[in-house]
mmCIF file of C-alpha atoms in Angstrom:
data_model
loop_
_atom_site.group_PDB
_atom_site.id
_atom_site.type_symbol
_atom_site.label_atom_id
_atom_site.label_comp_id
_atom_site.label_asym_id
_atom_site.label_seq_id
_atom_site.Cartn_x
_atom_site.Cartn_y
_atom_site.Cartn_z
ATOM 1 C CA UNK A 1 0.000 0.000 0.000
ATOM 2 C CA UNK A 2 2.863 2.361 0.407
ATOM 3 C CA UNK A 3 2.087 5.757 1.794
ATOM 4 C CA UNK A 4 -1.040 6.058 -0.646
ATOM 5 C CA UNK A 5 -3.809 7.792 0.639
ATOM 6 C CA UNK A 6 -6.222 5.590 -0.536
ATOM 7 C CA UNK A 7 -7.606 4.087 2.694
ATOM 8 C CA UNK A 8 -10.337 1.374 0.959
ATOM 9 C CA UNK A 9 -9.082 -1.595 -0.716
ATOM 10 C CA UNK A 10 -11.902 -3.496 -2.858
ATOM 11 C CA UNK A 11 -12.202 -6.999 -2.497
ATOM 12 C CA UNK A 12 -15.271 -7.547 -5.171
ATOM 13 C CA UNK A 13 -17.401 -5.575 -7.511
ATOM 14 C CA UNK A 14 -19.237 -3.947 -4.664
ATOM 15 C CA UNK A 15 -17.158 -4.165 -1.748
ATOM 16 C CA UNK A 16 -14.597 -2.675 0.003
ATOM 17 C CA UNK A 17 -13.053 -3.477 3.292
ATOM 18 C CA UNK A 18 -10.898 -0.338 5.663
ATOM 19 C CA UNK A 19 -7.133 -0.420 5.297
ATOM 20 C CA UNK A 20 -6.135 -2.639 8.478
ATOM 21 C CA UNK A 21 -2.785 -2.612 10.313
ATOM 22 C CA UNK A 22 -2.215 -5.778 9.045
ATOM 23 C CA UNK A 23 -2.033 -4.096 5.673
ATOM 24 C CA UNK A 24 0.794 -2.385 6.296
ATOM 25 C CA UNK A 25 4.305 -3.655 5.424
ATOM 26 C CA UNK A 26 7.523 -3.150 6.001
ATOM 27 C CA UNK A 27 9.074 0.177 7.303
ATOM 28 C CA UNK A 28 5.455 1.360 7.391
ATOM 29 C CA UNK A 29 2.950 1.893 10.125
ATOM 30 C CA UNK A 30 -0.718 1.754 11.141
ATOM 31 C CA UNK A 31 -1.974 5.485 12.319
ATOM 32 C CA UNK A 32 -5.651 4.683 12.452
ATOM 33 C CA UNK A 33 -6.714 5.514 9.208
ATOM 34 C CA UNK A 34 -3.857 4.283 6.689
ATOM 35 C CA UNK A 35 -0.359 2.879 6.188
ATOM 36 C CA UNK A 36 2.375 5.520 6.680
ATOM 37 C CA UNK A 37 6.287 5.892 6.676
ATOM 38 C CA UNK A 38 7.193 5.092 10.074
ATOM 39 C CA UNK A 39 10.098 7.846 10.333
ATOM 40 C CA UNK A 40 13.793 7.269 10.582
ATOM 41 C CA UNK A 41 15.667 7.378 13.808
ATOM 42 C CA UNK A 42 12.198 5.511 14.952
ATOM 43 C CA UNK A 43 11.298 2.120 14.663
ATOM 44 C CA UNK A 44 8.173 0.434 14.143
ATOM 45 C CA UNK A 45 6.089 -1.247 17.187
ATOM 46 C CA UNK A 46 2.760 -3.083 17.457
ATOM 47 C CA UNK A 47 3.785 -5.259 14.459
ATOM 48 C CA UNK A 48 5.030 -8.668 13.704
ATOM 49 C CA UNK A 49 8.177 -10.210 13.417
ATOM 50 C CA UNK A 50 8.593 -9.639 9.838
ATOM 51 C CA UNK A 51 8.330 -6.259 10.614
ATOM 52 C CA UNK A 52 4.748 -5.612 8.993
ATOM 53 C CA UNK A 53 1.443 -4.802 11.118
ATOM 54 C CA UNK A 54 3.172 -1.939 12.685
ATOM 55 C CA UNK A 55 0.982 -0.101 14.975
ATOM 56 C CA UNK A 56 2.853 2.801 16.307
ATOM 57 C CA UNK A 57 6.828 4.187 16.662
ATOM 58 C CA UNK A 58 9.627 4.800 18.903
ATOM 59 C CA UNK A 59 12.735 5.942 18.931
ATOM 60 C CA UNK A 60 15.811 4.409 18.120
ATOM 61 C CA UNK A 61 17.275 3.948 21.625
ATOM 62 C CA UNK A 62 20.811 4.629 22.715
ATOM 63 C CA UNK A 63 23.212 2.683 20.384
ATOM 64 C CA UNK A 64 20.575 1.309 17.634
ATOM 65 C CA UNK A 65 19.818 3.407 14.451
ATOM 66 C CA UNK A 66 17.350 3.412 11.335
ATOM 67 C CA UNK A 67 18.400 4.866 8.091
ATOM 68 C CA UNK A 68 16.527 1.969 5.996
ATOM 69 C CA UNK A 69 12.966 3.225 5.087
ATOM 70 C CA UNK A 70 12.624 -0.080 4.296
ATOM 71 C CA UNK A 71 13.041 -1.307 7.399
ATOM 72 C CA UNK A 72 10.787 -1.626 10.544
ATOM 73 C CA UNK A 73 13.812 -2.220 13.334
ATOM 74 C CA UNK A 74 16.066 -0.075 14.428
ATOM 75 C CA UNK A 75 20.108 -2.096 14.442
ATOM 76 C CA UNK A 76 23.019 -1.463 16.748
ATOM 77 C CA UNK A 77 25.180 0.712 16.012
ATOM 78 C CA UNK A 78 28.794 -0.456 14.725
ATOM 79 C CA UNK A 79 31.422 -0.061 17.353
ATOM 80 C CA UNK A 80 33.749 1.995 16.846
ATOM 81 C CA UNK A 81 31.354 4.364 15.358
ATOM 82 C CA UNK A 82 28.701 7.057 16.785
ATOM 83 C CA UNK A 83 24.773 7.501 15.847
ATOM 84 C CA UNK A 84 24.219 10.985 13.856
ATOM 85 C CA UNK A 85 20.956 12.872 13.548
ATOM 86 C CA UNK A 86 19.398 12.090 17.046
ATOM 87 C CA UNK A 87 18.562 13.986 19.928
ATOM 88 C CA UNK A 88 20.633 14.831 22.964
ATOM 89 C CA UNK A 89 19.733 12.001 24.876
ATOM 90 C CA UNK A 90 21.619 9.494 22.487
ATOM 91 C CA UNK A 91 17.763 8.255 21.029
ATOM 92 C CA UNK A 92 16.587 8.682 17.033
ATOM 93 C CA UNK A 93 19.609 8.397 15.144
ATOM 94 C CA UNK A 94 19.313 7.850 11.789
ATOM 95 C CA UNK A 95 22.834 6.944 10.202
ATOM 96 C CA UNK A 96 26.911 6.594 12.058
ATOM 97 C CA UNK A 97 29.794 8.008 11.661
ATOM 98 C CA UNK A 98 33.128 6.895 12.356
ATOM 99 C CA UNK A 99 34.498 7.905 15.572
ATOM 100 C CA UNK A 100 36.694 10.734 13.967
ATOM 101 C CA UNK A 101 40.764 10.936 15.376
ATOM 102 C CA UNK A 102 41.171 11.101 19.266
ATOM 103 C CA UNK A 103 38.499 9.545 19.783
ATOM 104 C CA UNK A 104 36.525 6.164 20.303
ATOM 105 C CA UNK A 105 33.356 4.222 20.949
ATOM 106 C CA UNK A 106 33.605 0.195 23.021
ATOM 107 C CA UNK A 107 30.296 0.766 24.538
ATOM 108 C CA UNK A 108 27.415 -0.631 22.835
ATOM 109 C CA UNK A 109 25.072 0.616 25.035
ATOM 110 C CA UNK A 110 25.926 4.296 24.180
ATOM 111 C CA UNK A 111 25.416 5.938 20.798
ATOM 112 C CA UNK A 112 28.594 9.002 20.788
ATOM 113 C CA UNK A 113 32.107 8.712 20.600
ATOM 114 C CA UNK A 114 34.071 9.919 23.818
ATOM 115 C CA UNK A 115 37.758 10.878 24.119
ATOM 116 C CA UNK A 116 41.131 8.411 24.522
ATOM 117 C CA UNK A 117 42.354 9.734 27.689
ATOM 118 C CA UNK A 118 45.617 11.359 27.291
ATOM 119 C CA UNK A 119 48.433 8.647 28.184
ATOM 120 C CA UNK A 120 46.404 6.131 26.216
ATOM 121 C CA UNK A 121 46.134 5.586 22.508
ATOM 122 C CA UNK A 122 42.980 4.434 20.382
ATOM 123 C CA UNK A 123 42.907 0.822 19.558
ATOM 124 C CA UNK A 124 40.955 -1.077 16.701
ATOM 125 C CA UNK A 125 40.373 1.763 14.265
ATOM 126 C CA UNK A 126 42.078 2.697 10.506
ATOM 127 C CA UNK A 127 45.265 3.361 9.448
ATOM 128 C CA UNK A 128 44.249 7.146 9.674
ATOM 129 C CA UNK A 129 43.909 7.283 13.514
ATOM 130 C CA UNK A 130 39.630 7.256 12.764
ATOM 131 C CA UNK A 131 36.945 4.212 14.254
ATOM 132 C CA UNK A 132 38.675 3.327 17.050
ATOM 133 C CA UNK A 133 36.722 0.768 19.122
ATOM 134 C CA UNK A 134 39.041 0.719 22.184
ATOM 135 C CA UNK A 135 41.608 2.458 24.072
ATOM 136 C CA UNK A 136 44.695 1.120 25.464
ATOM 137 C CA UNK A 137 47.612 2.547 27.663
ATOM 138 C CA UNK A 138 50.301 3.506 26.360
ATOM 139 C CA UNK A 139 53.473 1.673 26.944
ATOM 140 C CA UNK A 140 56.917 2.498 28.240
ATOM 141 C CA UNK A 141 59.151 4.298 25.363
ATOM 142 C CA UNK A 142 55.848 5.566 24.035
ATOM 143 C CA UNK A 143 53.183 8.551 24.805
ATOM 144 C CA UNK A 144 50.586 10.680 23.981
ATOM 145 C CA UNK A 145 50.138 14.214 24.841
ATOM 146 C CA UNK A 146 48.056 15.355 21.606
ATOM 147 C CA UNK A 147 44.741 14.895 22.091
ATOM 148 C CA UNK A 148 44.040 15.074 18.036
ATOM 149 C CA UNK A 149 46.096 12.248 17.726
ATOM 150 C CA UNK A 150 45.078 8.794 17.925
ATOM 151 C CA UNK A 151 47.921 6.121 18.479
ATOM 152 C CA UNK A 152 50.423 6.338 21.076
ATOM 153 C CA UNK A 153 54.289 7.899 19.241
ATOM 154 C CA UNK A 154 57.657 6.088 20.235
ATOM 155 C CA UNK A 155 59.820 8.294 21.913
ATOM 156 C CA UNK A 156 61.684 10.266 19.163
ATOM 157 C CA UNK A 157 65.466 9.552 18.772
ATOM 158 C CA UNK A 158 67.170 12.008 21.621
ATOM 159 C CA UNK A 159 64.154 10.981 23.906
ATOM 160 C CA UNK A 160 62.718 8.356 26.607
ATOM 161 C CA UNK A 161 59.868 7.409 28.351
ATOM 162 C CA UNK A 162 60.383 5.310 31.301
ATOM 163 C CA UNK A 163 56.885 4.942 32.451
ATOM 164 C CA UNK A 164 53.286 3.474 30.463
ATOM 165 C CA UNK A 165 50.871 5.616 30.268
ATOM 166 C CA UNK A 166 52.915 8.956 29.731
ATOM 167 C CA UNK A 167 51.517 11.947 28.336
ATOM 168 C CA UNK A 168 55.456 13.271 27.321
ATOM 169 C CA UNK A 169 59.034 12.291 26.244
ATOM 170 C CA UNK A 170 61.984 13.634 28.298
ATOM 171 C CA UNK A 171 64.967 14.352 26.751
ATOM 172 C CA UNK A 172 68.386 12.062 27.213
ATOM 173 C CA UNK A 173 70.648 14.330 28.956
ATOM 174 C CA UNK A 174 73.923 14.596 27.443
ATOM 175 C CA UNK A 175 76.648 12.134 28.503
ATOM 176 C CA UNK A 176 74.045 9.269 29.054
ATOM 177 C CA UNK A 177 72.054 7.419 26.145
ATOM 178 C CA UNK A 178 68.503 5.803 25.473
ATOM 179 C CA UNK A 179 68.165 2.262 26.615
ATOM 180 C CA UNK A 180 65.670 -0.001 25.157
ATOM 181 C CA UNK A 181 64.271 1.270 22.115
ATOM 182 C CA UNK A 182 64.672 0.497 18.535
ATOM 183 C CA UNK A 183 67.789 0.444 16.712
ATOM 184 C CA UNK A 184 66.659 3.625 14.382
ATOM 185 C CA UNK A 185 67.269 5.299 17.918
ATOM 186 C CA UNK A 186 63.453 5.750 19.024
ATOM 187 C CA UNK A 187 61.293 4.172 21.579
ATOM 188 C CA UNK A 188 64.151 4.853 24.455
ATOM 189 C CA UNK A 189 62.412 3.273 27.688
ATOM 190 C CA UNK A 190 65.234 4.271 29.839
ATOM 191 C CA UNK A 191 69.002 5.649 30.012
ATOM 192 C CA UNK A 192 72.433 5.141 31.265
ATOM 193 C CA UNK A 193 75.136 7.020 31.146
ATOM 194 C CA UNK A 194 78.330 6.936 28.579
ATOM 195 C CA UNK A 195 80.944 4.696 29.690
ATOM 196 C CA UNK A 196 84.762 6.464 29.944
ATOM 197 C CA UNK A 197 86.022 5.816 26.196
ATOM 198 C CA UNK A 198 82.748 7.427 24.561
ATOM 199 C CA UNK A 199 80.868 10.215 24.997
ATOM 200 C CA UNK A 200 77.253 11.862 23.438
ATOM 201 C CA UNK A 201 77.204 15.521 23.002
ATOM 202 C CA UNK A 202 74.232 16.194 20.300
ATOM 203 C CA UNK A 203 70.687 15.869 21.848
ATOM 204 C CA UNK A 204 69.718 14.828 17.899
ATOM 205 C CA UNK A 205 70.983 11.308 18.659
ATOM 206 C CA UNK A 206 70.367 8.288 20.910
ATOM 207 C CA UNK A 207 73.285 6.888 21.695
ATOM 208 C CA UNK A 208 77.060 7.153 23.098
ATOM 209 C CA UNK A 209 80.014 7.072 20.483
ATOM 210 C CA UNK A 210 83.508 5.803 20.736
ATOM 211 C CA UNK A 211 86.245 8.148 20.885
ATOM 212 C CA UNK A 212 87.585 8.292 17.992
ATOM 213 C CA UNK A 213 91.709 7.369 17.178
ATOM 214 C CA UNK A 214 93.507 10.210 18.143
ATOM 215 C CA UNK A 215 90.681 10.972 20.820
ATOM 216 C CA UNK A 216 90.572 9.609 24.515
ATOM 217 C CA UNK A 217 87.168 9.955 26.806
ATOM 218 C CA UNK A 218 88.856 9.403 30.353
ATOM 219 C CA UNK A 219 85.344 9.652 32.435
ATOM 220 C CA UNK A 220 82.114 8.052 32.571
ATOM 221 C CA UNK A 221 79.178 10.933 30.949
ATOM 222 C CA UNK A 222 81.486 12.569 28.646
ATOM 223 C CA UNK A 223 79.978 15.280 26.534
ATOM 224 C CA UNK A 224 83.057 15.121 24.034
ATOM 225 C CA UNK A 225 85.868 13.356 23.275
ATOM 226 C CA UNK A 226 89.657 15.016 23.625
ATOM 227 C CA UNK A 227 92.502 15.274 21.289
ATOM 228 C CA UNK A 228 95.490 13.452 22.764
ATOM 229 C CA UNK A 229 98.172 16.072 23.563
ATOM 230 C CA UNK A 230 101.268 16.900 21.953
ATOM 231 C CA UNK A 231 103.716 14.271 22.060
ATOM 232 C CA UNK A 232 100.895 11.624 22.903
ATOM 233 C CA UNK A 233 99.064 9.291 19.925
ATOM 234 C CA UNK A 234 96.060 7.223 20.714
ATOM 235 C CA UNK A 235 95.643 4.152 17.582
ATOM 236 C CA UNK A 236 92.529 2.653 19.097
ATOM 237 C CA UNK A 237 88.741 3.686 19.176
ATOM 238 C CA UNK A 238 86.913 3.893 22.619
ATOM 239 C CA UNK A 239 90.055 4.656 24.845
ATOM 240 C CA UNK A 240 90.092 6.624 28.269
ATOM 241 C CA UNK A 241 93.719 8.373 27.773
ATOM 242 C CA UNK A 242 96.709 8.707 25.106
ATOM 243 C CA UNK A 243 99.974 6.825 25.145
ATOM 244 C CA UNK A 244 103.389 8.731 24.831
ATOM 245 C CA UNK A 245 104.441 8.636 21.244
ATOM 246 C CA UNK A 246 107.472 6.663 20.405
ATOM 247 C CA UNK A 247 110.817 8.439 20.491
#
């Protein structure tokens, strides 16, 4: 019957019957006089299984949605993702939206997106930091400060975290180096500081260096390496003084 305003149906050359809820189908409803669009963000009620016979509507309720006229139910919304076009209250959406970057949705009993705690990073989502479905803390040699961010960042090379759930790197002092990260130099989870032989005296890099030939580092945390004197050589690499040269 559609949303036609015809509200007899004949049955026989001289008869004709009421429309009846029953003759309603489908993403329709029964408003005592004829079958009409049950509207979206509602669902029909009343009705039978199918979803025909509806008799009257209600809103979509916290985490469900309707954007199918041609539907009768209302469906959960996917996690990871938020109801749009509802009221206030989280009822009568009618579509989703993924939960956009920094934030996330695990709770199917809710219909909006809430936002990854700072020291935590969004898990379950896309590539693009968007539809995350969970949030998890973030892990030593990692953080997350940024709340327009999604994922948690490695500590950058010249940095360390030493605790999970950080919201900020700290820099390596000079004279010590990151411990525990990745061998590009990131992801530090700790430090300790430059043996005597080798030194680190640009904050742009992760770890200790030998003293060079011709160098000596004679002290544990050495910012720089030193030139052996006049008169002295040094051959090796990662040496703590300078011989006397031969005569």
């Amino acid at each position: 019957m559609g949303a036609a305003a015809v509200l007899l149906l004949a049955v026989g050359p001289q008869e004709a019957r009421a429309v009846v809820a029953a003759d309603c189908v489908a993403g329709e409803y029964f408003d005592g006089a004829a079958c009409v669009p049950i509207p979206l963000g509602s669902e029909g009620t009343g009705g039978a299984s199918d979803g025909t016979g509806s008799t009257g509507t209600a809103l979509c309720p916290a985490g469900e949605y309707r954007s199918d006229a041609s539907t009768t139910s209302c469906v959960p919304i996917p996690l990871g993702s938020e109801g749009t076009g509802g009221g206030a209250g989280g009822t009568g959406s009618t579509g989703v939206a993924l939960c956009p970057v920094g934030e996330y949705r695990s709770d199917a009993s809710t219909t909006a997106c809430v936002v990854i705690p700072l020291g935590s990073g969004g898990t379950g989502g896309a590539s693009d930091g968007t539809g995350s479905t969970g949030v998890a803390q973030c892990v030593a040699g990692t953080f997350r400060g940024d709340a327009a961010t999604t994922p948690c960042r490695a500590a950058a090379v010249g940095s360390y975290v030493t605790t999970a759930g950080a919201t900020a790197q700290t820099a390596i002092p000079l004279g010590s180096e990151g411990t525990g990260g990745a061998s590009d130099g990131t992801g530090s989870t700790g430090i300790t500081q430059c043996d005597a032989g080798s030194y680190r005296g640009d904050a742009a890099t992760t770890l200790c260096i030998d003293a060079a030939a011709g160098h000596f580092v004679a002290a544990a945390g050495a910012t720089a390496q030193t030139h052996c004197a006049k008169g002295t050589f040094q051959s090796e690499t990662k040496q703590t003084s300078c011989e006397p040269a031969p005569r």
